[in-house]
Short mmCIF file of C-alpha atoms and ligand atoms in Angstrom, two decimals:
data_model
loop_
_atom_site.label_atom_id
_atom_site.label_comp_id
_atom_site.label_asym_id
_atom_site.label_seq_id
_atom_site.Cartn_x
_atom_site.Cartn_y
_atom_site.Cartn_z
CA UNK L 18 -8.40 -78.46 -100.66
CA UNK L 19 -4.66 -77.81 -100.26
CA UNK L 20 -4.30 -74.22 -99.10
CA UNK L 21 -1.05 -72.52 -100.14
CA UNK L 22 -0.57 -68.73 -100.24
CA UNK L 23 -1.75 -66.87 -103.34
CA UNK L 24 0.09 -63.57 -103.21
CA UNK L 25 -0.64 -60.82 -105.74
CA UNK L 26 1.33 -57.62 -105.20
CA UNK L 27 0.77 -56.46 -101.66
CA UNK L 28 -2.21 -58.71 -100.98
CA UNK L 29 -2.69 -62.37 -100.36
CA UNK L 30 -6.04 -63.49 -101.76
CA UNK L 31 -6.57 -66.55 -99.56
CA UNK L 32 -6.02 -67.58 -95.95
CA UNK L 33 -5.42 -70.72 -93.93
CA UNK L 34 -8.00 -71.47 -91.20
CA UNK L 35 -5.68 -73.41 -88.92
CA UNK L 36 -2.81 -70.96 -89.40
CA UNK L 37 -5.08 -68.02 -88.51
CA UNK L 38 -6.36 -69.89 -85.44
CA UNK L 39 -2.78 -70.59 -84.32
CA UNK L 40 -1.93 -66.87 -84.65
CA UNK L 41 -4.89 -65.93 -82.50
CA UNK L 42 -3.88 -68.50 -79.85
CA UNK L 43 -0.31 -67.15 -79.88
CA UNK L 44 -1.59 -63.63 -79.14
CA UNK L 45 -3.87 -64.94 -76.40
CA UNK L 46 -0.94 -66.79 -74.82
CA UNK L 47 1.14 -63.61 -74.86
CA UNK L 48 -1.58 -61.72 -72.98
CA UNK L 49 -2.02 -64.59 -70.53
CA UNK L 50 1.73 -64.50 -69.81
CA UNK L 51 1.45 -60.84 -68.72
CA UNK L 52 0.06 -59.50 -65.43
CA UNK L 53 -3.73 -58.89 -65.58
CA UNK L 54 -4.74 -55.32 -66.44
CA UNK L 55 -5.66 -53.35 -63.28
CA UNK L 56 -9.06 -51.65 -63.48
CA UNK L 57 -9.37 -52.70 -67.11
CA UNK L 58 -12.58 -52.58 -69.17
CA UNK L 59 -15.29 -55.23 -68.69
CA UNK L 60 -17.62 -54.59 -71.67
CA UNK L 61 -15.91 -53.62 -74.90
CA UNK L 62 -16.97 -52.77 -78.45
CA UNK L 63 -14.21 -53.07 -81.06
CA UNK L 64 -14.94 -51.63 -84.51
CA UNK L 65 -12.45 -53.23 -86.94
CA UNK L 66 -11.92 -56.23 -84.66
CA UNK L 67 -10.79 -58.99 -87.04
CA UNK L 68 -7.16 -58.28 -87.98
CA UNK L 69 -4.15 -56.15 -87.04
CA UNK L 70 -4.49 -53.68 -84.21
CA UNK L 71 -8.26 -54.18 -83.74
CA UNK L 72 -7.91 -57.93 -83.23
CA UNK L 73 -5.09 -57.33 -80.73
CA UNK L 74 -7.33 -54.78 -78.94
CA UNK L 75 -10.07 -57.39 -78.62
CA UNK L 76 -7.73 -60.14 -77.41
CA UNK L 77 -6.14 -57.81 -74.84
CA UNK L 78 -9.53 -56.73 -73.45
CA UNK L 79 -10.87 -60.28 -73.26
CA UNK L 80 -7.84 -62.18 -71.99
CA UNK L 81 -6.07 -59.37 -70.09
CA UNK L 82 -9.12 -57.87 -68.43
CA UNK L 83 -11.80 -60.58 -68.59
CA UNK L 84 -13.95 -58.35 -70.82
CA UNK L 85 -17.08 -59.31 -72.70
CA UNK L 86 -16.46 -58.20 -76.29
CA UNK L 87 -18.59 -57.30 -79.27
CA UNK L 88 -16.56 -57.14 -82.50
CA UNK L 89 -17.52 -55.46 -85.78
CA UNK L 90 -15.68 -56.18 -89.04
CA UNK L 91 -16.18 -56.69 -92.78
CA UNK L 92 -14.85 -60.09 -93.84
CA UNK L 93 -15.54 -62.68 -96.54
CA UNK L 94 -17.03 -65.99 -95.43
CA UNK L 95 -15.72 -69.19 -97.04
CA UNK L 96 -17.40 -71.01 -99.92
CA UNK L 97 -16.79 -74.59 -100.97
CA UNK L 98 -14.14 -73.43 -103.44
CA UNK L 99 -12.68 -70.36 -101.78
CA UNK L 100 -11.19 -69.76 -98.40
CA UNK L 101 -12.59 -67.05 -96.16
CA UNK L 102 -10.59 -63.89 -95.58
CA UNK L 103 -8.07 -64.05 -92.74
CA UNK L 104 -10.18 -61.81 -90.49
CA UNK L 105 -13.09 -64.22 -90.77
CA UNK L 106 -10.94 -67.15 -89.58
CA UNK L 107 -9.30 -64.99 -86.89
CA UNK L 108 -12.69 -63.99 -85.52
CA UNK L 109 -14.06 -67.53 -85.56
CA UNK L 110 -10.96 -68.67 -83.65
CA UNK L 111 -11.18 -65.76 -81.21
CA UNK L 112 -14.82 -66.47 -80.41
CA UNK L 113 -14.13 -70.15 -79.92
CA UNK L 114 -11.24 -69.44 -77.51
CA UNK L 115 -13.23 -66.78 -75.66
CA UNK L 116 -16.20 -69.14 -75.23
CA UNK L 117 -13.88 -71.88 -73.96
CA UNK L 118 -12.63 -69.40 -71.37
CA UNK L 119 -16.22 -68.59 -70.36
CA UNK L 120 -16.14 -65.10 -71.91
CA UNK L 121 -19.02 -63.49 -73.81
CA UNK L 122 -17.93 -62.83 -77.43
CA UNK L 123 -20.22 -61.97 -80.34
CA UNK L 124 -19.48 -60.39 -83.69
CA UNK L 125 -21.19 -58.45 -86.46
CA UNK L 126 -19.95 -58.94 -90.01
CA UNK L 127 -20.97 -55.96 -92.14
CA UNK L 128 -20.20 -52.40 -93.22
CA UNK L 129 -19.35 -50.43 -90.08
CA UNK L 130 -19.84 -47.16 -91.98
CA UNK L 131 -23.56 -47.89 -92.41
CA UNK L 132 -26.38 -46.82 -90.09
CA UNK L 133 -27.78 -50.37 -90.10
CA UNK L 134 -24.65 -51.93 -88.58
CA UNK L 135 -24.43 -49.20 -85.94
CA UNK L 136 -28.09 -49.87 -85.05
CA UNK L 137 -27.41 -53.60 -84.84
CA UNK L 138 -24.47 -53.02 -82.48
CA UNK L 139 -26.61 -50.76 -80.27
CA UNK L 140 -29.33 -53.41 -80.15
CA UNK L 141 -26.88 -56.19 -79.21
CA UNK L 142 -25.24 -54.05 -76.52
CA UNK L 143 -28.66 -53.23 -75.05
CA UNK L 144 -29.72 -56.85 -75.04
CA UNK L 145 -26.52 -58.53 -73.90
CA UNK L 146 -24.24 -56.03 -72.18
CA UNK L 147 -26.41 -53.11 -71.06
CA UNK L 148 -23.59 -50.63 -71.69
CA UNK L 149 -19.96 -50.60 -72.80
CA UNK L 150 -17.03 -49.03 -71.00
CA UNK L 151 -14.56 -49.02 -73.89
CA UNK L 152 -15.07 -48.42 -77.61
CA UNK L 153 -12.04 -49.14 -79.80
CA UNK L 154 -12.21 -47.65 -83.29
CA UNK L 155 -9.70 -49.52 -85.48
CA UNK L 156 -11.08 -49.36 -89.01
CA UNK L 157 -8.77 -49.22 -92.01
CA UNK L 158 -10.57 -49.04 -95.32
CA UNK L 159 -9.84 -47.61 -98.76
CA UNK L 160 -13.52 -46.68 -99.32
CA UNK L 161 -16.53 -45.42 -97.42
CA UNK L 162 -20.15 -44.99 -98.41
CA UNK L 163 -21.63 -41.95 -96.68
CA UNK L 164 -24.65 -43.32 -94.80
CA UNK L 165 -26.67 -40.11 -95.26
CA UNK L 166 -26.12 -39.45 -99.00
CA UNK L 167 -25.20 -42.94 -100.26
CA UNK L 168 -22.17 -41.43 -102.03
CA UNK L 169 -19.05 -43.62 -102.25
CA UNK L 170 -15.73 -41.96 -101.33
CA UNK L 171 -12.27 -43.39 -102.08
CA UNK L 172 -9.07 -42.47 -100.30
CA UNK L 173 -5.68 -41.96 -101.95
CA UNK L 174 -2.15 -42.36 -100.61
CA UNK L 175 -0.47 -39.28 -102.04
CA UNK L 176 1.75 -36.42 -100.88
CA UNK L 177 0.35 -32.93 -100.45
CA UNK L 178 1.76 -29.88 -102.26
CA UNK L 179 4.51 -31.39 -104.37
CA UNK L 180 5.34 -34.73 -105.90
CA UNK L 181 7.52 -37.07 -103.88
CA UNK L 182 10.21 -39.39 -105.17
CA UNK L 183 11.45 -42.12 -102.89
CA UNK L 184 13.05 -45.48 -102.76
CA UNK L 185 10.42 -48.18 -102.91
CA UNK L 186 10.57 -51.93 -102.59
CA UNK L 187 8.50 -53.91 -105.06
CA UNK L 188 7.61 -56.86 -102.85
CA UNK L 189 6.61 -59.00 -105.87
CA UNK L 190 9.81 -58.68 -107.87
CA UNK L 191 12.15 -57.81 -104.98
CA UNK L 192 13.29 -54.76 -106.90
CA UNK L 193 14.18 -51.45 -105.36
CA UNK L 194 13.45 -48.52 -107.60
CA UNK L 195 12.61 -44.87 -107.16
CA UNK L 196 8.91 -44.16 -107.38
CA UNK L 197 7.40 -40.76 -107.88
CA UNK L 198 3.99 -40.08 -106.46
CA UNK L 199 2.18 -36.98 -107.73
CA UNK L 200 0.53 -34.71 -105.17
CA UNK L 201 -3.14 -35.06 -104.38
CA UNK L 202 -5.60 -32.43 -105.51
CA UNK L 203 -8.04 -30.78 -103.09
CA UNK L 204 -10.82 -33.23 -103.87
CA UNK L 205 -8.59 -36.25 -103.24
CA UNK L 206 -7.48 -34.78 -99.91
CA UNK L 207 -11.09 -34.14 -98.86
CA UNK L 208 -12.15 -37.65 -99.94
CA UNK L 209 -9.35 -39.27 -97.93
CA UNK L 210 -10.42 -37.30 -94.85
CA UNK L 211 -13.99 -38.45 -95.50
CA UNK L 212 -12.88 -42.12 -95.51
CA UNK L 213 -10.14 -42.25 -92.87
CA UNK L 214 -10.86 -39.11 -90.80
CA UNK L 215 -12.90 -38.85 -87.63
CA UNK L 216 -16.45 -38.46 -89.00
CA UNK L 217 -17.43 -42.11 -88.76
CA UNK L 218 -15.89 -42.45 -85.27
CA UNK L 219 -18.09 -39.49 -84.21
CA UNK L 220 -21.16 -41.09 -85.81
CA UNK L 221 -20.50 -44.31 -83.86
CA UNK L 222 -20.14 -42.42 -80.59
CA UNK L 223 -23.24 -40.34 -81.34
CA UNK L 224 -25.33 -43.46 -82.04
CA UNK L 225 -24.06 -45.19 -78.89
CA UNK L 226 -24.47 -42.07 -76.74
CA UNK L 227 -28.01 -41.34 -77.92
CA UNK L 228 -28.99 -44.94 -77.20
CA UNK L 229 -27.65 -44.61 -73.64
CA UNK L 230 -25.25 -47.54 -73.99
CA UNK L 231 -22.05 -45.72 -72.95
CA UNK L 232 -21.19 -46.12 -69.27
CA UNK L 233 -20.32 -43.05 -67.17
CA UNK L 234 -16.62 -43.93 -67.11
CA UNK L 235 -16.55 -44.94 -70.79
CA UNK L 236 -13.40 -44.41 -72.83
CA UNK L 237 -12.96 -44.47 -76.58
CA UNK L 238 -9.78 -44.66 -78.63
CA UNK L 239 -8.92 -44.44 -82.34
CA UNK L 240 -5.55 -45.29 -83.83
CA UNK L 241 -3.07 -43.26 -85.80
CA UNK L 242 0.49 -43.37 -87.08
CA UNK L 243 2.76 -40.32 -87.15
CA UNK L 244 6.26 -41.56 -87.97
CA UNK L 245 9.39 -39.51 -88.67
CA UNK L 246 11.31 -37.90 -91.51
CA UNK L 247 11.48 -40.95 -93.81
CA UNK L 248 7.73 -41.53 -93.84
CA UNK L 249 6.43 -37.95 -93.43
CA UNK L 250 6.19 -37.19 -97.18
CA UNK L 251 3.97 -40.24 -97.80
CA UNK L 252 2.23 -40.55 -94.44
CA UNK L 253 2.41 -37.81 -91.81
CA UNK L 254 2.42 -34.83 -94.19
CA UNK L 255 0.36 -36.58 -96.86
CA UNK L 256 -3.33 -37.34 -97.51
CA UNK L 257 -3.52 -40.11 -94.90
CA UNK L 258 -1.82 -37.84 -92.33
CA UNK L 259 -4.43 -35.13 -93.06
CA UNK L 260 -7.19 -37.68 -92.45
CA UNK L 261 -5.51 -38.77 -89.23
CA UNK L 262 -5.24 -35.12 -88.06
CA UNK L 263 -9.02 -35.04 -88.29
CA UNK L 264 -9.11 -37.74 -85.58
CA UNK L 265 -7.69 -35.18 -83.12
CA UNK L 266 -10.59 -32.85 -83.91
CA UNK L 267 -13.05 -35.74 -83.57
CA UNK L 268 -11.56 -36.79 -80.20
CA UNK L 269 -12.17 -33.29 -78.80
CA UNK L 270 -15.71 -33.20 -80.22
CA UNK L 271 -16.57 -36.65 -78.80
CA UNK L 272 -15.21 -35.80 -75.34
CA UNK L 273 -17.31 -32.60 -75.32
CA UNK L 274 -20.54 -34.08 -76.63
CA UNK L 275 -20.74 -37.63 -75.24
CA UNK L 276 -20.26 -39.38 -71.88
CA UNK L 277 -17.04 -40.94 -73.24
CA UNK L 278 -13.51 -39.62 -72.87
CA UNK L 279 -11.87 -39.88 -76.30
CA UNK L 280 -8.19 -40.23 -77.13
CA UNK L 281 -6.22 -40.89 -80.25
CA UNK L 282 -3.45 -43.45 -79.70
CA UNK L 283 -0.29 -43.30 -81.78
CA UNK L 284 0.90 -46.82 -82.56
CA UNK L 285 4.08 -48.04 -84.22
CA UNK L 286 4.49 -49.08 -87.86
CA UNK L 287 3.86 -52.79 -88.32
CA UNK L 288 3.03 -55.21 -91.10
CA UNK L 289 -0.74 -55.42 -91.47
CA UNK L 290 -3.00 -55.82 -94.49
CA UNK L 291 -3.38 -52.04 -94.56
CA UNK L 292 0.21 -50.90 -94.03
CA UNK L 293 1.59 -53.18 -96.76
CA UNK L 294 -0.43 -51.17 -99.29
CA UNK L 295 1.33 -47.90 -98.47
CA UNK L 296 4.30 -47.03 -100.73
CA UNK L 297 7.68 -46.81 -98.92
CA UNK L 298 6.27 -48.57 -95.82
CA UNK L 299 7.44 -52.15 -96.59
CA UNK L 300 11.05 -51.00 -96.87
CA UNK L 301 10.80 -48.72 -93.84
CA UNK L 302 9.22 -51.51 -91.77
CA UNK L 303 11.91 -54.00 -92.89
CA UNK L 304 14.52 -51.53 -91.60
CA UNK L 305 12.86 -50.83 -88.26
CA UNK L 306 12.39 -54.58 -87.79
CA UNK L 307 16.13 -55.06 -88.13
CA UNK L 308 17.12 -52.14 -85.92
CA UNK L 309 14.48 -52.73 -83.22
CA UNK L 310 15.13 -56.48 -83.08
CA UNK L 311 18.84 -55.71 -82.59
CA UNK L 312 17.95 -53.24 -79.85
CA UNK L 313 15.56 -55.70 -78.23
CA UNK L 314 12.69 -53.19 -78.62
CA UNK L 315 10.73 -54.93 -81.40
CA UNK L 316 6.99 -55.27 -80.77
CA UNK L 317 4.04 -56.75 -82.67
CA UNK L 318 0.38 -55.68 -82.51
CA UNK L 319 -0.29 -57.58 -79.31
CA UNK L 320 2.71 -56.16 -77.39
CA UNK L 321 1.71 -52.65 -78.50
CA UNK L 322 -1.86 -53.18 -77.36
CA UNK L 323 -0.91 -54.57 -73.97
CA UNK L 324 1.18 -51.42 -73.43
CA UNK L 325 -1.66 -49.22 -74.68
CA UNK L 326 -3.97 -50.64 -72.01
CA UNK L 327 -1.43 -50.68 -69.18
CA UNK L 328 0.63 -47.54 -70.01
CA UNK L 329 -2.08 -45.51 -71.74
CA UNK L 330 -5.76 -46.23 -71.19
CA UNK L 331 -5.76 -47.80 -67.71
CA UNK L 332 -3.08 -45.98 -65.74
CA UNK L 333 -3.06 -42.75 -63.75
CA UNK L 334 0.10 -41.65 -65.54
CA UNK L 335 -0.56 -42.08 -69.27
CA UNK L 336 2.12 -40.95 -71.76
CA UNK L 337 0.27 -38.08 -73.50
CA UNK L 338 1.60 -35.57 -76.00
CA UNK L 339 0.56 -31.93 -76.46
CA UNK L 340 -2.44 -33.01 -78.55
CA UNK L 341 -3.70 -35.36 -75.79
CA UNK L 342 -2.63 -38.38 -77.85
CA UNK L 343 -1.46 -41.56 -76.12
CA UNK L 344 2.05 -42.28 -77.41
CA UNK L 345 2.90 -45.95 -77.92
CA UNK L 346 5.38 -45.17 -80.72
CA UNK L 347 8.00 -44.10 -78.16
CA UNK L 348 10.40 -46.95 -78.96
CA UNK L 349 10.17 -46.57 -82.76
CA UNK L 350 10.73 -42.82 -82.57
CA UNK L 351 13.73 -42.84 -80.21
CA UNK L 352 16.31 -40.56 -81.85
CA UNK L 353 19.04 -43.26 -81.74
CA UNK L 354 16.71 -45.74 -83.46
CA UNK L 355 15.67 -43.29 -86.17
CA UNK L 356 19.30 -42.25 -86.72
CA UNK L 357 20.28 -45.88 -87.39
CA UNK L 358 17.42 -46.27 -89.88
CA UNK L 359 18.26 -43.00 -91.65
CA UNK L 360 21.86 -44.13 -92.00
CA UNK L 361 20.89 -47.49 -93.50
CA UNK L 362 18.13 -46.14 -95.79
CA UNK L 363 20.35 -44.76 -98.63
CA UNK L 364 22.56 -47.87 -98.59
CA UNK L 365 19.81 -50.43 -99.29
CA UNK L 366 19.77 -52.04 -102.73
CA UNK L 367 18.05 -55.14 -104.14
CA UNK L 368 21.37 -56.99 -103.76
CA UNK L 369 21.88 -56.26 -100.05
CA UNK L 370 18.17 -56.19 -99.06
CA UNK L 371 18.38 -59.35 -96.96
CA UNK L 372 21.65 -58.28 -95.37
CA UNK L 373 20.87 -54.66 -94.45
CA UNK L 374 17.20 -55.04 -93.61
CA UNK L 375 14.99 -57.63 -91.95
CA UNK L 376 12.95 -58.14 -95.11
CA UNK L 377 12.90 -61.84 -94.22
CA UNK L 378 11.07 -60.97 -91.00
CA UNK L 379 8.74 -58.63 -92.89
CA UNK L 380 7.88 -61.32 -95.43
CA UNK L 381 7.30 -63.93 -92.74
CA UNK L 382 5.02 -61.57 -90.81
CA UNK L 383 3.15 -60.66 -94.00
CA UNK L 384 2.40 -64.33 -94.78
CA UNK L 385 1.52 -64.94 -91.14
CA UNK L 386 -1.26 -62.33 -91.42
CA UNK L 387 -3.03 -64.85 -93.65
CA UNK L 388 -2.17 -67.88 -91.55
CA UNK L 389 0.81 -69.06 -93.62
CA UNK L 390 4.26 -70.08 -92.39
CA UNK L 391 2.95 -70.86 -88.93
CA UNK L 392 4.85 -73.59 -87.03
CA UNK L 393 2.88 -76.76 -86.45
CA UNK L 394 0.46 -76.28 -89.38
CA UNK L 395 0.64 -78.85 -92.20
CA UNK L 396 0.24 -76.84 -95.39
CA UNK L 397 0.30 -79.94 -97.60
CA UNK L 398 -2.67 -81.48 -95.81
CA UNK L 399 -6.17 -81.55 -97.28
CA UNK L 400 -7.99 -78.75 -95.44
CA UNK L 401 -11.61 -77.67 -95.46
CA UNK L 402 -12.08 -73.91 -95.92
CA UNK L 403 -15.29 -74.11 -93.87
CA UNK L 404 -15.16 -73.18 -90.19
CA UNK L 405 -17.94 -72.90 -87.67
CA UNK L 406 -18.83 -69.28 -87.00
CA UNK L 407 -22.01 -67.50 -86.03
CA UNK L 408 -21.62 -63.85 -86.85
CA UNK L 409 -24.64 -61.52 -86.91
P1 NAD X 7 -6.17 -53.97 -90.74
O1 NAD X 7 -6.33 -53.90 -92.22
O2 NAD X 7 -5.41 -55.12 -90.17
O3 NAD X 7 -7.61 -53.95 -90.01
C1 NAD X 7 -8.69 -53.24 -90.52
C2 NAD X 7 -9.97 -53.69 -89.83
O4 NAD X 7 -11.05 -52.88 -90.32
C3 NAD X 7 -10.39 -55.15 -90.11
O5 NAD X 7 -10.98 -55.68 -88.94
C4 NAD X 7 -11.47 -55.01 -91.19
O6 NAD X 7 -12.43 -56.06 -91.23
C5 NAD X 7 -12.12 -53.72 -90.73
N1 NAD X 7 -12.87 -53.03 -91.77
C6 NAD X 7 -12.43 -52.46 -92.92
N2 NAD X 7 -13.46 -51.90 -93.60
C7 NAD X 7 -14.59 -52.13 -92.86
C8 NAD X 7 -15.96 -51.81 -93.01
N3 NAD X 7 -16.40 -51.10 -94.05
N4 NAD X 7 -16.82 -52.22 -92.06
C9 NAD X 7 -16.40 -52.95 -90.98
N5 NAD X 7 -15.10 -53.26 -90.78
C10 NAD X 7 -14.21 -52.86 -91.70
O7 NAD X 7 -5.52 -52.59 -90.33
P2 NAD X 7 -4.60 -52.09 -89.12
O8 NAD X 7 -3.25 -51.81 -89.66
O9 NAD X 7 -4.77 -52.93 -87.91
O10 NAD X 7 -5.25 -50.65 -88.87
C11 NAD X 7 -6.15 -50.37 -87.84
C12 NAD X 7 -5.96 -48.92 -87.41
O11 NAD X 7 -4.64 -48.77 -86.87
C13 NAD X 7 -6.05 -47.92 -88.59
O12 NAD X 7 -6.69 -46.76 -88.15
C14 NAD X 7 -4.59 -47.65 -88.91
O13 NAD X 7 -4.40 -46.40 -89.53
C15 NAD X 7 -3.99 -47.68 -87.50
N6 NAD X 7 -2.52 -47.85 -87.45
C16 NAD X 7 -1.88 -48.82 -88.18
C17 NAD X 7 -0.49 -48.92 -88.13
C18 NAD X 7 0.26 -49.98 -88.92
O14 NAD X 7 1.47 -49.85 -89.08
N7 NAD X 7 -0.40 -51.02 -89.36
C19 NAD X 7 0.25 -48.06 -87.30
C20 NAD X 7 -0.42 -47.11 -86.53
C21 NAD X 7 -1.81 -47.00 -86.62
#
């Protein structure tokens, strides 16, 4: 089939196998161009390993530290008529590159919130790795089925307390209009914490700890975003921010109750399949792209992850805040950088979008997530959606 992007709103419903593979190779090459990670992890479990920050975590561990990696994700395989999801192609490409480099790499495709997938991961670690010395928790999901009760919870992206009106970019129509989001009620807040809070991270660490597969010097990290004034009403001080606060509680509980030392890492705002679904974020990210590219401080997932390993997880002098969180959002949150963004924010209109912001860069990165717009890939060529992959 000819595989061209099918974009609907903030999602792209197909993906290009060769484009995804090229993206993975590009990230591997970046890591290979950097100094190896001193005292880095050798056996790593990444939960949410197929796209965005989780994929970059896996690539950094494997190619920066020579780690054996087990990845867990929830991705659609291809059929004769439909392409796979991008994360499926990314993971197939990652495994193939890792195997070529002589590195152990296996993956589990299934619901990480379930007891069955946790048990499968434990079994594979026991059989193949013995123990792990790093567990990366990088799930982003709108829903979670509680493994004990079978109840399905959905998260919402809403402010807390009062409604919030803000400038929003409709990425389909390229219109900028004010949107008003009503505040969440108590149940919606609790449900969002249930989906995106720390409970599942704790359940993973409990299952791994009880099975004796965490090494004595094991570390675990989960990711959060905090942001600044422009995004607080819809992120930091909103339902998702409440859920993320729960990660701080979970980190303390995990450190107390398991052999692993747990930290939350604060990463910068970037285009991923998850962040493009959050109101206000596409416009904010287009602005920070422009400002940070001008400053020479722009980073993608892989640059952030390399710094997280070298300046956060595997250094004697990690950059920690008062909550024991590893701060990798230092460049985004510099006061000069935020001041430039705050100055530009009220001036942006649909007419000057491409001039005042780097929406072009945002759009290109969005399509790239699905393997489109990648140099060297022939998008007019007949392409099979099938790829070789052996996921458990
Ligand atoms: P993403 O959508 O690119 O990745 C999500 C991953 O979770 C994928 O591997 C997907 O397969 C997996 N997943 C989802 N549901 C699953 C399930 N039920 N079972 C197994 N796997 C499942 O998202 P991302 O932006 O890389 O986010 C990863 C983490 O980083 C999140 O905690 C997010 O809040 C955080 N973060 C993101 C940003 C940003 O700007 N994108 C910034 C800071 C922190």
